[in-house]
Short mmCIF file of C-alpha atoms in Angstrom, two decimals:
data_model
loop_
_atom_site.label_atom_id
_atom_site.label_comp_id
_atom_site.label_asym_id
_atom_site.label_seq_id
_atom_site.Cartn_x
_atom_site.Cartn_y
_atom_site.Cartn_z
CA UNK A 1 -58.52 39.28 -8.49
CA UNK A 2 -58.58 42.42 -6.30
CA UNK A 3 -55.22 43.66 -5.07
CA UNK A 4 -56.02 42.89 -1.41
CA UNK A 5 -56.91 39.29 -2.28
CA UNK A 6 -53.68 38.84 -4.26
CA UNK A 7 -51.68 40.19 -1.32
CA UNK A 8 -53.45 37.82 1.08
CA UNK A 9 -52.71 34.88 -1.22
CA UNK A 10 -49.01 35.80 -1.40
CA UNK A 11 -48.79 36.14 2.39
CA UNK A 12 -50.48 32.76 2.85
CA UNK A 13 -48.03 31.12 0.44
CA UNK A 14 -45.06 32.68 2.23
CA UNK A 15 -46.38 31.43 5.57
CA UNK A 16 -46.60 27.89 4.20
CA UNK A 17 -43.03 28.08 2.87
CA UNK A 18 -41.73 29.23 6.25
CA UNK A 19 -43.57 26.40 7.99
CA UNK A 20 -42.28 23.84 5.54
CA UNK A 21 -38.79 25.27 5.82
CA UNK A 22 -38.87 24.71 9.56
CA UNK A 23 -39.68 21.06 8.98
CA UNK A 24 -37.21 20.52 6.15
CA UNK A 25 -34.21 22.31 7.61
CA UNK A 26 -34.53 21.69 11.32
CA UNK A 27 -31.41 19.49 11.34
CA UNK A 28 -33.37 16.23 11.22
CA UNK A 29 -32.99 14.44 7.91
CA UNK A 30 -35.19 11.38 7.84
CA UNK A 31 -33.61 10.36 4.53
CA UNK A 32 -29.96 10.68 5.49
CA UNK A 33 -27.84 7.96 3.90
CA UNK A 34 -26.04 5.92 6.55
CA UNK A 35 -22.25 5.91 6.32
CA UNK A 36 -20.93 3.06 4.20
CA UNK A 37 -18.72 0.43 5.79
CA UNK A 38 -15.24 -0.03 4.33
CA UNK A 39 -15.05 -3.01 1.98
CA UNK A 40 -14.41 -6.31 3.66
CA UNK A 41 -10.96 -7.85 3.43
CA UNK A 42 -10.79 -10.06 0.35
CA UNK A 43 -8.10 -12.70 0.36
CA UNK A 44 -5.79 -12.58 -2.67
CA UNK A 45 -6.48 -15.58 -4.89
CA UNK A 46 -3.91 -14.79 -7.59
CA UNK A 47 -0.31 -13.68 -7.62
CA UNK A 48 -1.23 -10.45 -9.41
CA UNK A 49 -3.84 -9.60 -6.79
CA UNK A 50 -1.24 -10.24 -4.10
CA UNK A 51 1.21 -7.84 -5.73
CA UNK A 52 -1.43 -5.13 -6.07
CA UNK A 53 -2.07 -5.46 -2.35
CA UNK A 54 1.65 -5.35 -1.60
CA UNK A 55 2.11 -2.16 -3.65
CA UNK A 56 -0.81 -0.40 -1.99
CA UNK A 57 -0.12 -1.53 1.58
CA UNK A 58 3.61 -0.86 1.37
CA UNK A 59 3.22 2.65 -0.01
CA UNK A 60 0.22 3.36 2.22
CA UNK A 61 2.02 2.19 5.38
CA UNK A 62 -0.88 -0.15 6.12
CA UNK A 63 1.02 -2.51 8.39
CA UNK A 64 -2.10 -4.38 9.48
CA UNK A 65 -2.98 -5.52 5.98
CA UNK A 66 0.65 -5.86 4.96
CA UNK A 67 0.97 -8.38 7.76
CA UNK A 68 -1.99 -10.32 6.37
CA UNK A 69 -0.30 -10.96 3.04
CA UNK A 70 3.16 -11.91 4.36
CA UNK A 71 3.76 -15.63 4.76
CA UNK A 72 4.93 -16.80 8.18
CA UNK A 73 8.22 -17.78 6.55
CA UNK A 74 8.65 -14.50 4.68
CA UNK A 75 12.22 -13.34 4.08
CA UNK A 76 13.66 -10.23 2.43
CA UNK A 77 17.08 -11.16 1.09
CA UNK A 78 19.39 -8.19 0.71
CA UNK A 79 22.21 -7.92 -1.78
CA UNK A 80 24.89 -8.56 0.84
CA UNK A 81 23.16 -11.77 1.89
CA UNK A 82 21.47 -10.30 4.98
CA UNK A 83 18.06 -11.86 5.53
CA UNK A 84 15.13 -10.18 7.28
CA UNK A 85 12.25 -12.34 8.50
CA UNK A 86 8.58 -11.40 8.65
CA UNK A 87 8.71 -9.70 12.05
CA UNK A 88 11.83 -7.74 11.12
CA UNK A 89 10.25 -6.68 7.83
CA UNK A 90 7.17 -5.28 9.56
CA UNK A 91 9.26 -3.61 12.27
CA UNK A 92 11.57 -1.92 9.78
CA UNK A 93 8.74 -0.73 7.58
CA UNK A 94 6.96 0.57 10.67
CA UNK A 95 10.03 2.62 11.60
CA UNK A 96 10.24 4.02 8.07
CA UNK A 97 6.55 4.91 8.07
CA UNK A 98 6.75 6.52 11.51
CA UNK A 99 9.58 8.81 10.41
CA UNK A 100 12.03 7.25 12.85
CA UNK A 101 15.70 8.13 12.44
CA UNK A 102 17.87 5.38 11.05
CA UNK A 103 21.62 5.15 10.57
CA UNK A 104 23.15 8.60 10.13
CA UNK A 105 19.96 10.25 11.37
CA UNK A 106 18.18 9.58 8.07
CA UNK A 107 14.38 9.61 8.39
CA UNK A 108 11.71 9.52 5.71
CA UNK A 109 8.58 11.64 5.54
CA UNK A 110 6.83 9.82 2.70
CA UNK A 111 7.04 6.78 0.46
CA UNK A 112 5.52 6.12 -2.91
CA UNK A 113 5.75 3.24 -5.34
CA UNK A 114 6.32 4.64 -8.81
CA UNK A 115 5.76 1.19 -10.30
CA UNK A 116 6.12 -2.54 -9.84
CA UNK A 117 6.21 -3.86 -13.40
CA UNK A 118 6.34 -7.63 -13.97
CA UNK A 119 9.14 -9.03 -16.13
CA UNK A 120 7.74 -12.34 -17.29
CA UNK A 121 5.14 -14.64 -15.74
CA UNK A 122 4.70 -16.44 -12.44
CA UNK A 123 6.70 -19.65 -12.68
CA UNK A 124 7.43 -22.60 -10.43
CA UNK A 125 10.44 -22.17 -8.21
CA UNK A 126 13.00 -24.85 -9.09
CA UNK A 127 14.35 -27.11 -6.39
CA UNK A 128 17.79 -25.62 -7.02
CA UNK A 129 16.69 -22.10 -6.01
CA UNK A 130 18.95 -21.29 -3.02
CA UNK A 131 16.37 -19.09 -1.32
CA UNK A 132 12.98 -20.80 -1.62
CA UNK A 133 13.56 -24.00 -3.59
CA UNK A 134 12.52 -26.11 -0.63
CA UNK A 135 9.03 -24.55 -0.35
CA UNK A 136 6.42 -26.75 -2.00
CA UNK A 137 4.25 -24.94 -4.54
CA UNK A 138 6.31 -21.74 -4.46
CA UNK A 139 6.19 -19.40 -7.46
CA UNK A 140 8.49 -16.57 -8.47
CA UNK A 141 8.41 -13.61 -10.80
CA UNK A 142 10.91 -10.80 -11.43
CA UNK A 143 9.65 -7.22 -11.23
CA UNK A 144 11.05 -3.91 -12.33
CA UNK A 145 10.88 -1.87 -9.12
CA UNK A 146 10.83 1.90 -8.63
CA UNK A 147 10.18 3.05 -5.05
CA UNK A 148 10.86 6.58 -3.80
CA UNK A 149 11.59 7.59 -0.20
CA UNK A 150 11.44 11.34 0.58
CA UNK A 151 14.03 12.28 3.21
CA UNK A 152 12.51 14.22 6.08
CA UNK A 153 13.52 17.88 6.21
CA UNK A 154 15.64 17.74 3.07
CA UNK A 155 15.17 18.22 -0.66
CA UNK A 156 16.42 14.69 -1.14
CA UNK A 157 14.79 11.51 -2.37
CA UNK A 158 16.24 8.01 -2.12
CA UNK A 159 15.09 5.94 -5.07
CA UNK A 160 15.38 2.15 -5.23
CA UNK A 161 15.30 1.32 -8.92
CA UNK A 162 15.93 -1.96 -10.67
CA UNK A 163 14.98 -5.60 -10.45
CA UNK A 164 13.69 -7.64 -7.54
CA UNK A 165 12.39 -11.18 -7.60
CA UNK A 166 9.16 -11.75 -5.68
CA UNK A 167 8.17 -15.15 -4.38
CA UNK A 168 4.62 -16.24 -3.57
CA UNK A 169 2.96 -19.41 -2.40
CA UNK A 170 -0.74 -20.36 -2.41
CA UNK A 171 -1.91 -21.58 0.99
CA UNK A 172 -5.35 -23.22 0.71
CA UNK A 173 -5.97 -21.12 -2.39
CA UNK A 174 -4.87 -17.83 -0.80
CA UNK A 175 -1.66 -16.29 -2.10
CA UNK A 176 0.90 -15.12 0.43
CA UNK A 177 4.14 -13.23 -0.17
CA UNK A 178 6.93 -15.66 0.60
CA UNK A 179 9.91 -13.44 -0.03
CA UNK A 180 11.85 -10.87 -2.03
CA UNK A 181 15.37 -11.12 -3.42
CA UNK A 182 16.65 -7.61 -4.07
CA UNK A 183 18.81 -6.57 -7.02
CA UNK A 184 17.90 -2.88 -7.22
CA UNK A 185 20.29 0.02 -7.52
CA UNK A 186 19.96 3.75 -6.99
CA UNK A 187 19.17 6.76 -9.14
CA UNK A 188 22.30 8.91 -9.03
CA UNK A 189 20.30 11.98 -10.07
CA UNK A 190 18.87 11.99 -6.55
CA UNK A 191 20.71 9.68 -4.15
CA UNK A 192 22.07 6.29 -5.08
CA UNK A 193 20.55 3.66 -2.82
CA UNK A 194 19.36 0.15 -3.33
CA UNK A 195 16.26 -1.17 -1.59
CA UNK A 196 18.63 -3.28 0.50
CA UNK A 197 20.64 -0.28 1.70
CA UNK A 198 17.43 1.50 2.74
CA UNK A 199 16.45 -1.52 4.85
CA UNK A 200 19.96 -1.53 6.34
CA UNK A 201 19.49 2.00 7.66
CA UNK A 202 17.07 0.56 10.23
CA UNK A 203 18.74 -2.77 10.88
#
């Protein structure tokens, strides 16, 4: 092919590429994937599923979904016998998540659940249980708890470590968190606090 013909062919090809480029990269993508919707709320149908939700919603400060899994009769029972109902529980956790100052000006900038490890199986709550023995169908299970609270503006972490008993009840096949009886203690390597004493900061 003569040189002039080869040059003309190259120029023609370049012109086509420019034209196609204008169509392909003009900001209009006919094949753009639509944004995916967040997964729909799935009601917890087992105690283990309920506890996974609790762990994630508590650490993630997702008060909306945390409220969905708390039974209307929920109670957090502290070591000194103080009881917090459902509304108080959500209010206190909201204050913690918002970085509000509690007793002594203590505020937290972040929370994370190191682990919630079950100690045994879900079992029927006996009628003699002083906290939830009167609730029909209630189940309980002890957990080894490790929750860290980073103090705002300080190189200090409060760590609630130890055992807590969680109570659940199926309502029409959907498990709800009925209560927690706290028996945690603190990690003296950081700052000794039980889960109960952290709640008490915002009481």
